[in-house]
């Protein structure tokens, strides 16, 4: 027996209190953990890719529990794309800024011409800024791929 | 269909296993993959970047181009998924 | 005979990767369902990742995160730190794999929307009879 996606949605349209409460309690910790993974990429296993995926997973979990339209109230689609573009622009912008300041492309030590601290410390800080850009890009693209995939491009309700 | 696929798989696997005879022994610190540029990374990365996690140092600094176009790849993947799925004329 | 067994035991990581690669390769060329082909490609990719990471292993080596003060003074034994380069390359390869899987699933959704099936021969039949 074949059922349409609309009928399937009607069957599971009731809300589950246990599921929603659990997700509501877990999401802040997951997002905090994602930020921790990005920020501690210098001292422990982690970095932009991993932290970005964890942050994206938190919103995907929200969308699974509360429905896709509810998740779009918290992260609107235009904001999502703006953050994705900002992440890519942070990375390429810092790389190009290094070239404009007279160094090599992606050589963060010349950023010491802007803020005079140790050039080798600037390499560390430059890596951190770049990781933040990577995390923003990965997070938003993961959410975007989930939205499109779950609702087959309609962005209405999905799974 | 099934039998030629199985034969091709087995031939490929046999060739790959024959090729492993020339590979380095597992866990050998002096093997070719472990003895060229990575020695410089392990010894000098912390001095040159002040990042204790060498993987992050290589990812963000030494191989920054790789990571940058990595981000471009995943960005393009997101845009491609949007472009493929959000066309409405055939539904 | 003992020489062959010793050879296999010394290089068992390559055997694991070859077996995984054969599973993925067979799924890619032998199966007719497109989702199964994609799963085969993911298994293939996992075997490549395993292969690269295993080439960087060192017996008794620890993770490539160093003590900062010791490393600044040059007190690092290279033989006791795992090669970090394959880890970096495979980190990016995993992300590329996720992107490829996403795009492939999106294309499959479109194919299913147009032809109503994901079996390769049925799709070919429908294309030919149109």
mmCIF file of C-alpha atoms in Angstrom:
data_model
loop_
_atom_site.group_PDB
_atom_site.id
_atom_site.type_symbol
_atom_site.label_atom_id
_atom_site.label_comp_id
_atom_site.label_asym_id
_atom_site.label_seq_id
_atom_site.Cartn_x
_atom_site.Cartn_y
_atom_site.Cartn_z
ATOM 1 C CA UNK A 1 0.000 0.000 0.000
ATOM 2 C CA UNK A 2 1.441 3.290 -1.056
ATOM 3 C CA UNK A 3 0.737 6.390 0.972
ATOM 4 C CA UNK A 4 1.518 9.912 -0.060
ATOM 5 C CA UNK A 5 3.794 12.118 1.972
ATOM 6 C CA UNK A 6 0.797 14.244 2.889
ATOM 7 C CA UNK A 7 -1.046 11.294 4.407
ATOM 8 C CA UNK A 8 2.076 10.183 6.236
ATOM 9 C CA UNK A 9 2.400 13.659 7.687
ATOM 10 C CA UNK A 10 -1.201 13.587 8.870
ATOM 11 C CA UNK A 11 -0.536 10.363 10.758
ATOM 12 C CA UNK A 12 2.428 11.695 12.707
ATOM 13 C CA UNK A 13 1.200 15.243 13.119
ATOM 14 C CA UNK A 14 0.546 14.916 16.847
ATOM 15 C CA UNK A 15 3.270 16.348 19.056
ATOM 16 C CA UNK A 16 5.266 14.246 21.479
ATOM 17 C CA UNK A 17 5.930 15.876 24.848
ATOM 18 C CA UNK A 18 8.832 13.651 25.864
ATOM 19 C CA UNK A 19 10.629 14.162 22.571
ATOM 20 C CA UNK A 20 10.160 17.926 22.528
ATOM 21 C CA UNK A 21 11.245 18.385 26.154
ATOM 22 C CA UNK A 22 14.327 16.219 25.671
ATOM 23 C CA UNK A 23 15.373 18.095 22.557
ATOM 24 C CA UNK A 24 14.737 21.446 24.218
ATOM 25 C CA UNK A 25 16.974 20.457 27.122
ATOM 26 C CA UNK A 26 19.738 18.997 24.956
ATOM 27 C CA UNK A 27 20.133 21.701 22.320
ATOM 28 C CA UNK A 28 21.897 24.302 24.525
ATOM 29 C CA UNK A 29 24.470 21.752 25.624
ATOM 30 C CA UNK A 30 25.055 20.547 22.087
ATOM 31 C CA UNK A 31 25.558 24.109 20.861
ATOM 32 C CA UNK A 32 27.893 24.890 23.750
ATOM 33 C CA UNK A 33 29.850 21.760 22.908
ATOM 34 C CA UNK A 34 30.036 22.815 19.262
ATOM 35 C CA UNK A 35 31.439 26.210 20.228
ATOM 36 C CA UNK A 36 33.897 24.486 22.586
ATOM 37 C CA UNK A 37 35.099 22.223 19.797
ATOM 38 C CA UNK A 38 35.690 25.214 17.490
ATOM 39 C CA UNK A 39 37.406 27.371 20.125
ATOM 40 C CA UNK A 40 39.581 24.558 21.501
ATOM 41 C CA UNK A 41 40.784 23.462 18.076
ATOM 42 C CA UNK A 42 44.273 24.662 18.996
ATOM 43 C CA UNK A 43 44.667 22.560 22.128
ATOM 44 C CA UNK A 44 42.564 19.448 21.613
ATOM 45 C CA UNK A 45 41.098 17.450 18.729
ATOM 46 C CA UNK A 46 38.630 19.696 16.991
ATOM 47 C CA UNK A 47 38.380 22.667 14.711
ATOM 48 C CA UNK A 48 36.072 24.375 12.313
ATOM 49 C CA UNK A 49 34.761 21.367 10.409
ATOM 50 C CA UNK A 50 33.949 19.260 13.447
ATOM 51 C CA UNK A 51 32.461 22.080 15.513
ATOM 52 C CA UNK A 52 30.451 23.317 12.560
ATOM 53 C CA UNK A 53 28.952 19.885 12.025
ATOM 54 C CA UNK A 54 28.024 19.643 15.729
ATOM 55 C CA UNK A 55 26.372 23.073 15.612
ATOM 56 C CA UNK A 56 24.497 22.128 12.450
ATOM 57 C CA UNK A 57 23.362 18.870 14.044
ATOM 58 C CA UNK A 58 21.755 20.785 16.905
ATOM 59 C CA UNK A 59 19.471 22.658 14.533
ATOM 60 C CA UNK A 60 18.794 19.557 12.460
ATOM 61 C CA UNK A 61 17.694 17.843 15.684
ATOM 62 C CA UNK A 62 15.394 20.762 16.404
ATOM 63 C CA UNK A 63 13.907 20.449 12.942
ATOM 64 C CA UNK A 64 13.381 16.719 13.410
ATOM 65 C CA UNK A 65 11.571 17.139 16.723
ATOM 66 C CA UNK A 66 9.523 20.306 16.148
ATOM 67 C CA UNK A 67 9.059 20.252 12.401
ATOM 68 C CA UNK A 68 10.860 22.010 9.604
ATOM 69 C CA UNK A 69 8.741 25.169 9.585
ATOM 70 C CA UNK A 70 9.338 25.673 13.323
ATOM 71 C CA UNK A 71 13.097 25.450 12.812
ATOM 72 C CA UNK A 72 12.862 28.074 10.071
ATOM 73 C CA UNK A 73 11.509 30.535 12.656
ATOM 74 C CA UNK A 74 14.760 30.276 14.580
ATOM 75 C CA UNK A 75 17.146 30.195 11.637
ATOM 76 C CA UNK A 76 15.498 31.844 8.671
ATOM 77 C CA UNK A 77 16.603 30.791 5.271
ATOM 78 C CA UNK A 78 18.025 34.170 4.306
ATOM 79 C CA UNK A 79 19.989 34.350 7.573
ATOM 80 C CA UNK A 80 21.282 30.869 6.859
ATOM 81 C CA UNK A 81 22.609 31.853 3.456
ATOM 82 C CA UNK A 82 24.027 35.116 4.818
ATOM 83 C CA UNK A 83 26.015 33.200 7.450
ATOM 84 C CA UNK A 84 27.236 30.726 4.833
ATOM 85 C CA UNK A 85 28.467 33.561 2.634
ATOM 86 C CA UNK A 86 30.005 35.327 5.625
ATOM 87 C CA UNK A 87 31.914 32.184 6.554
ATOM 88 C CA UNK A 88 33.381 31.830 3.093
ATOM 89 C CA UNK A 89 34.138 35.559 2.940
ATOM 90 C CA UNK A 90 35.894 35.528 6.332
ATOM 91 C CA UNK A 91 38.276 32.865 5.098
ATOM 92 C CA UNK A 92 39.007 34.376 1.689
ATOM 93 C CA UNK A 93 38.942 37.909 3.106
ATOM 94 C CA UNK A 94 41.619 37.174 5.705
ATOM 95 C CA UNK A 95 43.683 35.394 3.073
ATOM 96 C CA UNK A 96 43.380 38.331 0.684
ATOM 97 C CA UNK A 97 44.064 40.815 3.481
ATOM 98 C CA UNK A 98 47.380 39.087 4.109
ATOM 99 C CA UNK A 99 48.236 39.524 0.434
ATOM 100 C CA UNK A 100 47.153 43.188 0.469
ATOM 101 C CA UNK A 101 49.367 43.889 3.489
ATOM 102 C CA UNK A 102 52.425 42.814 1.548
ATOM 103 C CA UNK A 103 52.820 39.201 2.614
ATOM 104 C CA UNK A 104 52.001 35.962 0.892
ATOM 105 C CA UNK A 105 48.389 34.831 0.372
ATOM 106 C CA UNK A 106 47.321 33.171 3.663
ATOM 107 C CA UNK A 107 50.513 34.193 5.511
ATOM 108 C CA UNK A 108 48.916 35.451 8.712
ATOM 109 C CA UNK A 109 52.121 36.858 10.234
ATOM 110 C CA UNK A 110 51.862 40.089 8.203
ATOM 111 C CA UNK A 111 48.639 40.895 10.080
ATOM 112 C CA UNK A 112 51.013 42.203 12.773
ATOM 113 C CA UNK A 113 51.107 45.409 10.676
ATOM 114 C CA UNK A 114 47.513 46.062 11.814
ATOM 115 C CA UNK A 115 47.689 44.983 15.439
ATOM 116 C CA UNK A 116 51.304 44.906 16.606
ATOM 117 C CA UNK A 117 51.769 41.654 18.495
ATOM 118 C CA UNK A 118 54.238 38.874 17.912
ATOM 119 C CA UNK A 119 53.962 37.692 14.250
ATOM 120 C CA UNK A 120 54.150 34.055 15.315
ATOM 121 C CA UNK A 121 51.253 34.604 17.730
ATOM 122 C CA UNK A 122 49.398 36.172 14.818
ATOM 123 C CA UNK A 123 49.714 32.868 12.961
ATOM 124 C CA UNK A 124 47.889 31.196 15.856
ATOM 125 C CA UNK A 125 45.171 33.859 15.916
ATOM 126 C CA UNK A 126 44.863 33.811 12.132
ATOM 127 C CA UNK A 127 44.256 30.065 12.198
ATOM 128 C CA UNK A 128 41.551 30.646 14.802
ATOM 129 C CA UNK A 129 39.782 33.296 12.709
ATOM 130 C CA UNK A 130 39.886 31.052 9.684
ATOM 131 C CA UNK A 131 38.459 28.162 11.700
ATOM 132 C CA UNK A 132 35.547 30.344 12.764
ATOM 133 C CA UNK A 133 34.813 31.036 9.103
ATOM 134 C CA UNK A 134 34.993 27.342 8.292
ATOM 135 C CA UNK A 135 32.658 26.531 11.189
ATOM 136 C CA UNK A 136 30.070 29.067 10.042
ATOM 137 C CA UNK A 137 30.152 27.766 6.493
ATOM 138 C CA UNK A 138 29.917 24.097 7.412
ATOM 139 C CA UNK A 139 27.117 24.661 9.940
ATOM 140 C CA UNK A 140 24.861 26.553 7.572
ATOM 141 C CA UNK A 141 25.466 24.324 4.580
ATOM 142 C CA UNK A 142 24.645 21.229 6.648
ATOM 143 C CA UNK A 143 21.361 22.820 7.756
ATOM 144 C CA UNK A 144 20.602 23.921 4.198
ATOM 145 C CA UNK A 145 21.264 20.457 2.751
ATOM 146 C CA UNK A 146 19.020 18.909 5.406
ATOM 147 C CA UNK A 147 16.181 21.338 4.703
ATOM 148 C CA UNK A 148 16.305 20.758 0.972
ATOM 149 C CA UNK A 149 16.683 17.017 1.292
ATOM 150 C CA UNK A 150 13.975 16.450 3.898
ATOM 151 C CA UNK A 151 11.295 18.439 2.075
ATOM 152 C CA UNK A 152 12.443 17.700 -1.513
ATOM 153 C CA UNK A 153 13.091 21.394 -2.145
ATOM 154 C CA UNK A 154 9.684 22.674 -1.036
ATOM 155 C CA UNK A 155 10.883 23.798 2.429
ATOM 156 C CA UNK A 156 7.397 23.311 3.856
ATOM 157 C CA UNK A 157 7.225 20.523 6.418
ATOM 158 C CA UNK A 158 9.416 17.635 5.380
ATOM 159 C CA UNK A 159 10.015 14.712 7.690
ATOM 160 C CA UNK B 1 26.057 -8.421 -14.971
ATOM 161 C CA UNK B 2 26.795 -9.999 -11.598
ATOM 162 C CA UNK B 3 29.549 -12.375 -12.708
ATOM 163 C CA UNK B 4 31.663 -9.860 -14.696
ATOM 164 C CA UNK B 5 31.346 -7.428 -11.772
ATOM 165 C CA UNK B 6 32.529 -10.065 -9.330
ATOM 166 C CA UNK B 7 35.412 -11.025 -11.612
ATOM 167 C CA UNK B 8 36.463 -7.397 -12.055
ATOM 168 C CA UNK B 9 36.327 -6.887 -8.304
ATOM 169 C CA UNK B 10 38.409 -9.959 -7.594
ATOM 170 C CA UNK B 11 41.020 -9.051 -10.226
ATOM 171 C CA UNK B 12 41.262 -5.520 -8.841
ATOM 172 C CA UNK B 13 41.590 -6.825 -5.303
ATOM 173 C CA UNK B 14 44.282 -9.288 -6.313
ATOM 174 C CA UNK B 15 46.248 -6.538 -8.072
ATOM 175 C CA UNK B 16 45.951 -4.280 -5.033
ATOM 176 C CA UNK B 17 47.108 -7.053 -2.711
ATOM 177 C CA UNK B 18 50.034 -7.723 -5.043
ATOM 178 C CA UNK B 19 50.855 -4.032 -4.809
ATOM 179 C CA UNK B 20 50.889 -4.052 -1.025
ATOM 180 C CA UNK B 21 53.985 -6.257 -1.109
ATOM 181 C CA UNK B 22 56.046 -3.124 -1.769
ATOM 182 C CA UNK B 23 54.340 -1.016 0.898
ATOM 183 C CA UNK B 24 55.901 -0.154 4.223
ATOM 184 C CA UNK B 25 55.310 -2.321 7.276
ATOM 185 C CA UNK B 26 52.531 -1.048 9.555
ATOM 186 C CA UNK B 27 53.764 1.240 12.337
ATOM 187 C CA UNK B 28 57.271 1.682 10.966
ATOM 188 C CA UNK B 29 58.513 5.176 11.975
ATOM 189 C CA UNK B 30 61.083 5.152 9.175
ATOM 190 C CA UNK B 31 58.667 4.352 6.351
ATOM 191 C CA UNK B 32 58.538 6.766 3.373
ATOM 192 C CA UNK B 33 55.243 8.448 4.345
ATOM 193 C CA UNK B 34 56.595 9.134 7.830
ATOM 194 C CA UNK B 35 60.075 10.360 6.963
ATOM 195 C CA UNK B 36 59.781 13.310 4.604
ATOM 196 C CA UNK B 37 57.833 16.534 5.198
ATOM 197 C CA UNK B 38 55.980 15.300 8.278
ATOM 198 C CA UNK B 39 59.202 15.291 10.317
ATOM 199 C CA UNK B 40 59.509 19.026 9.705
ATOM 200 C CA UNK B 41 55.867 19.504 10.688
ATOM 201 C CA UNK B 42 56.227 17.620 13.973
ATOM 202 C CA UNK B 43 59.469 19.334 14.945
ATOM 203 C CA UNK B 44 58.829 22.897 13.768
ATOM 204 C CA UNK B 45 55.052 23.459 13.657
ATOM 205 C CA UNK B 46 54.752 24.591 17.269
ATOM 206 C CA UNK B 47 57.743 26.932 16.956
ATOM 207 C CA UNK B 48 56.409 28.447 13.746
ATOM 208 C CA UNK B 49 52.742 28.806 14.654
ATOM 209 C CA UNK B 50 52.376 28.459 18.473
ATOM 210 C CA UNK B 51 49.603 25.904 17.974
ATOM 211 C CA UNK B 52 50.094 22.682 19.997
ATOM 212 C CA UNK B 53 47.649 20.730 17.832
ATOM 213 C CA UNK B 54 49.760 20.005 14.751
ATOM 214 C CA UNK B 55 46.732 18.916 12.720
ATOM 215 C CA UNK B 56 45.135 22.337 13.177
ATOM 216 C CA UNK B 57 48.424 24.062 12.392
ATOM 217 C CA UNK B 58 48.782 22.199 9.098
ATOM 218 C CA UNK B 59 45.081 22.591 8.261
ATOM 219 C CA UNK B 60 44.976 26.329 8.818
ATOM 220 C CA UNK B 61 48.451 27.487 7.931
ATOM 221 C CA UNK B 62 50.685 25.174 5.901
ATOM 222 C CA UNK B 63 47.835 23.825 3.812
ATOM 223 C CA UNK B 64 45.533 26.822 3.957
ATOM 224 C CA UNK B 65 44.781 26.637 0.239
ATOM 225 C CA UNK B 66 43.499 23.113 0.708
ATOM 226 C CA UNK B 67 41.172 24.167 3.509
ATOM 227 C CA UNK B 68 39.999 27.267 1.652
ATOM 228 C CA UNK B 69 38.929 25.366 -1.423
ATOM 229 C CA UNK B 70 37.482 22.736 0.880
ATOM 230 C CA UNK B 71 35.106 25.373 2.131
ATOM 231 C CA UNK B 72 34.417 26.378 -1.478
ATOM 232 C CA UNK B 73 33.612 22.751 -2.301
ATOM 233 C CA UNK B 74 31.098 22.384 0.511
ATOM 234 C CA UNK B 75 29.592 25.786 -0.330
ATOM 235 C CA UNK B 76 29.175 24.707 -3.954
ATOM 236 C CA UNK B 77 27.605 21.446 -2.754
ATOM 237 C CA UNK B 78 25.006 23.363 -0.784
ATOM 238 C CA UNK B 79 24.252 25.619 -3.749
ATOM 239 C CA UNK B 80 24.072 22.575 -6.062
ATOM 240 C CA UNK B 81 21.554 20.819 -3.795
ATOM 241 C CA UNK B 82 19.432 23.966 -3.798
ATOM 242 C CA UNK B 83 19.658 24.297 -7.554
ATOM 243 C CA UNK B 84 18.785 20.672 -8.165
ATOM 244 C CA UNK B 85 15.836 20.386 -5.787
ATOM 245 C CA UNK B 86 14.156 23.786 -5.948
ATOM 246 C CA UNK B 87 12.943 23.591 -9.528
ATOM 247 C CA UNK B 88 9.226 23.384 -9.630
ATOM 248 C CA UNK B 89 8.260 23.070 -13.285
ATOM 249 C CA UNK B 90 8.116 19.267 -13.413
ATOM 250 C CA UNK B 91 6.097 18.517 -10.297
ATOM 251 C CA UNK C 1 54.479 -20.623 4.452
ATOM 252 C CA UNK C 2 55.601 -18.966 7.685
ATOM 253 C CA UNK C 3 57.164 -16.208 5.659
ATOM 254 C CA UNK C 4 53.837 -15.487 3.958
ATOM 255 C CA UNK C 5 51.984 -15.443 7.306
ATOM 256 C CA UNK C 6 54.555 -13.101 8.797
ATOM 257 C CA UNK C 7 54.248 -10.858 5.727
ATOM 258 C CA UNK C 8 50.445 -10.746 6.105
ATOM 259 C CA UNK C 9 50.642 -10.041 9.827
ATOM 260 C CA UNK C 10 53.073 -7.182 9.259
ATOM 261 C CA UNK C 11 50.782 -5.568 6.692
ATOM 262 C CA UNK C 12 47.308 -6.539 7.848
ATOM 263 C CA UNK C 13 46.069 -2.933 7.609
ATOM 264 C CA UNK C 14 46.441 -3.069 3.817
ATOM 265 C CA UNK C 15 44.450 -6.309 3.700
ATOM 266 C CA UNK C 16 41.600 -4.678 5.591
ATOM 267 C CA UNK C 17 41.587 -1.739 3.218
ATOM 268 C CA UNK C 18 41.685 -3.963 0.144
ATOM 269 C CA UNK C 19 38.753 -6.046 1.409
ATOM 270 C CA UNK C 20 36.686 -2.946 2.197
ATOM 271 C CA UNK C 21 37.560 -1.492 -1.194
ATOM 272 C CA UNK C 22 36.456 -4.685 -2.938
ATOM 273 C CA UNK C 23 33.109 -4.587 -1.123
ATOM 274 C CA UNK C 24 32.555 -0.975 -2.150
ATOM 275 C CA UNK C 25 33.735 -1.552 -5.712
ATOM 276 C CA UNK C 26 31.430 -4.536 -6.167
ATOM 277 C CA UNK C 27 28.494 -2.544 -4.843
ATOM 278 C CA UNK C 28 29.309 0.276 -7.266
ATOM 279 C CA UNK C 29 29.496 -1.853 -10.418
ATOM 280 C CA UNK C 30 27.375 -4.908 -9.564
ATOM 281 C CA UNK C 31 24.258 -3.482 -7.924
ATOM 282 C CA UNK C 32 21.432 -1.933 -9.941
ATOM 283 C CA UNK C 33 19.898 0.298 -7.298
ATOM 284 C CA UNK C 34 21.323 3.805 -7.265
ATOM 285 C CA UNK C 35 21.201 4.122 -3.457
ATOM 286 C CA UNK C 36 23.164 0.890 -3.138
ATOM 287 C CA UNK C 37 25.715 2.276 -5.567
ATOM 288 C CA UNK C 38 26.053 5.382 -3.403
ATOM 289 C CA UNK C 39 26.490 3.246 -0.288
ATOM 290 C CA UNK C 40 29.194 1.317 -2.127
ATOM 291 C CA UNK C 41 30.938 4.570 -2.965
ATOM 292 C CA UNK C 42 30.856 5.554 0.713
ATOM 293 C CA UNK C 43 32.390 2.212 1.723
ATOM 294 C CA UNK C 44 35.059 2.706 -0.955
ATOM 295 C CA UNK C 45 35.803 6.135 0.431
ATOM 296 C CA UNK C 46 36.041 4.792 3.982
ATOM 297 C CA UNK C 47 38.606 2.262 2.845
ATOM 298 C CA UNK C 48 40.723 5.021 1.284
ATOM 299 C CA UNK C 49 40.515 7.049 4.502
ATOM 300 C CA UNK C 50 41.521 3.993 6.539
ATOM 301 C CA UNK C 51 44.437 3.362 4.199
ATOM 302 C CA UNK C 52 45.773 6.905 4.428
ATOM 303 C CA UNK C 53 45.462 7.104 8.204
ATOM 304 C CA UNK C 54 47.098 3.716 8.658
ATOM 305 C CA UNK C 55 50.138 4.783 6.613
ATOM 306 C CA UNK C 56 50.756 7.522 9.159
ATOM 307 C CA UNK C 57 50.726 5.219 12.175
ATOM 308 C CA UNK C 58 53.848 4.630 14.236
ATOM 309 C CA UNK C 59 54.277 1.875 16.820
ATOM 310 C CA UNK C 60 54.037 3.423 20.290
ATOM 311 C CA UNK C 61 53.273 6.854 18.855
ATOM 312 C CA UNK C 62 50.874 9.220 20.602
ATOM 313 C CA UNK C 63 48.426 11.747 19.159
ATOM 314 C CA UNK C 64 49.875 14.744 17.271
ATOM 315 C CA UNK C 65 49.075 17.260 20.002
ATOM 316 C CA UNK C 66 52.282 18.300 21.700
ATOM 317 C CA UNK C 67 53.214 19.859 24.987
ATOM 318 C CA UNK C 68 53.774 23.487 23.984
ATOM 319 C CA UNK C 69 56.708 24.271 26.281
ATOM 320 C CA UNK C 70 58.526 21.045 25.434
ATOM 321 C CA UNK C 71 57.960 21.593 21.721
ATOM 322 C CA UNK C 72 59.248 25.185 21.864
ATOM 323 C CA UNK C 73 62.494 23.897 23.377
ATOM 324 C CA UNK C 74 62.759 21.245 20.679
ATOM 325 C CA UNK C 75 62.319 18.300 23.049
ATOM 326 C CA UNK C 76 60.069 16.303 20.699
ATOM 327 C CA UNK C 77 60.794 12.742 19.647
ATOM 328 C CA UNK C 78 59.468 12.446 16.102
ATOM 329 C CA UNK C 79 59.211 8.654 16.385
ATOM 330 C CA UNK C 80 56.725 8.945 19.252
ATOM 331 C CA UNK C 81 54.268 11.295 17.503
ATOM 332 C CA UNK C 82 51.905 9.968 14.850
ATOM 333 C CA UNK C 83 52.318 11.467 11.385
ATOM 334 C CA UNK C 84 49.786 14.368 11.277
ATOM 335 C CA UNK C 85 49.751 14.857 7.501
ATOM 336 C CA UNK C 86 47.387 11.963 6.564
ATOM 337 C CA UNK C 87 45.007 13.120 9.291
ATOM 338 C CA UNK C 88 44.754 16.574 7.722
ATOM 339 C CA UNK C 89 44.275 15.203 4.225
ATOM 340 C CA UNK C 90 41.580 12.786 5.352
ATOM 341 C CA UNK C 91 39.814 15.465 7.395
ATOM 342 C CA UNK C 92 39.240 17.350 4.170
ATOM 343 C CA UNK C 93 38.406 14.123 2.321
ATOM 344 C CA UNK C 94 35.630 13.348 4.807
ATOM 345 C CA UNK C 95 34.060 16.760 4.208
ATOM 346 C CA UNK C 96 34.252 16.266 0.450
ATOM 347 C CA UNK C 97 32.575 12.891 0.960
ATOM 348 C CA UNK C 98 29.688 14.478 2.820
ATOM 349 C CA UNK C 99 29.256 17.038 0.028
ATOM 350 C CA UNK C 100 29.341 14.382 -2.674
ATOM 351 C CA UNK C 101 26.809 12.255 -0.791
ATOM 352 C CA UNK C 102 24.491 15.244 -0.406
ATOM 353 C CA UNK C 103 24.602 16.174 -4.088
ATOM 354 C CA UNK C 104 24.192 12.554 -5.154
ATOM 355 C CA UNK C 105 21.122 12.121 -2.944
ATOM 356 C CA UNK C 106 19.638 15.323 -4.358
ATOM 357 C CA UNK C 107 20.121 14.056 -7.908
ATOM 358 C CA UNK C 108 18.493 10.764 -6.896
ATOM 359 C CA UNK C 109 15.502 12.647 -5.507
ATOM 360 C CA UNK C 110 15.091 14.360 -8.880
ATOM 361 C CA UNK C 111 15.440 11.054 -10.725
ATOM 362 C CA UNK C 112 12.809 9.483 -8.485
ATOM 363 C CA UNK C 113 10.492 12.433 -9.008
ATOM 364 C CA UNK C 114 10.760 12.100 -12.781
ATOM 365 C CA UNK C 115 10.850 8.309 -13.315
ATOM 366 C CA UNK C 116 9.295 6.946 -10.116
ATOM 367 C CA UNK C 117 12.057 4.406 -9.535
ATOM 368 C CA UNK C 118 15.711 4.160 -8.575
ATOM 369 C CA UNK C 119 16.455 0.862 -10.348
ATOM 370 C CA UNK C 120 18.969 1.468 -13.101
ATOM 371 C CA UNK C 121 17.481 -0.848 -15.742
ATOM 372 C CA UNK C 122 13.936 0.430 -15.201
ATOM 373 C CA UNK C 123 15.147 4.012 -15.621
ATOM 374 C CA UNK C 124 16.962 3.043 -18.828
ATOM 375 C CA UNK C 125 13.839 1.274 -20.099
ATOM 376 C CA UNK C 126 11.692 4.321 -19.396
ATOM 377 C CA UNK C 127 14.173 6.607 -21.154
ATOM 378 C CA UNK C 128 14.246 4.359 -24.225
ATOM 379 C CA UNK C 129 10.460 4.011 -24.507
ATOM 380 C CA UNK C 130 9.778 7.723 -24.196
#
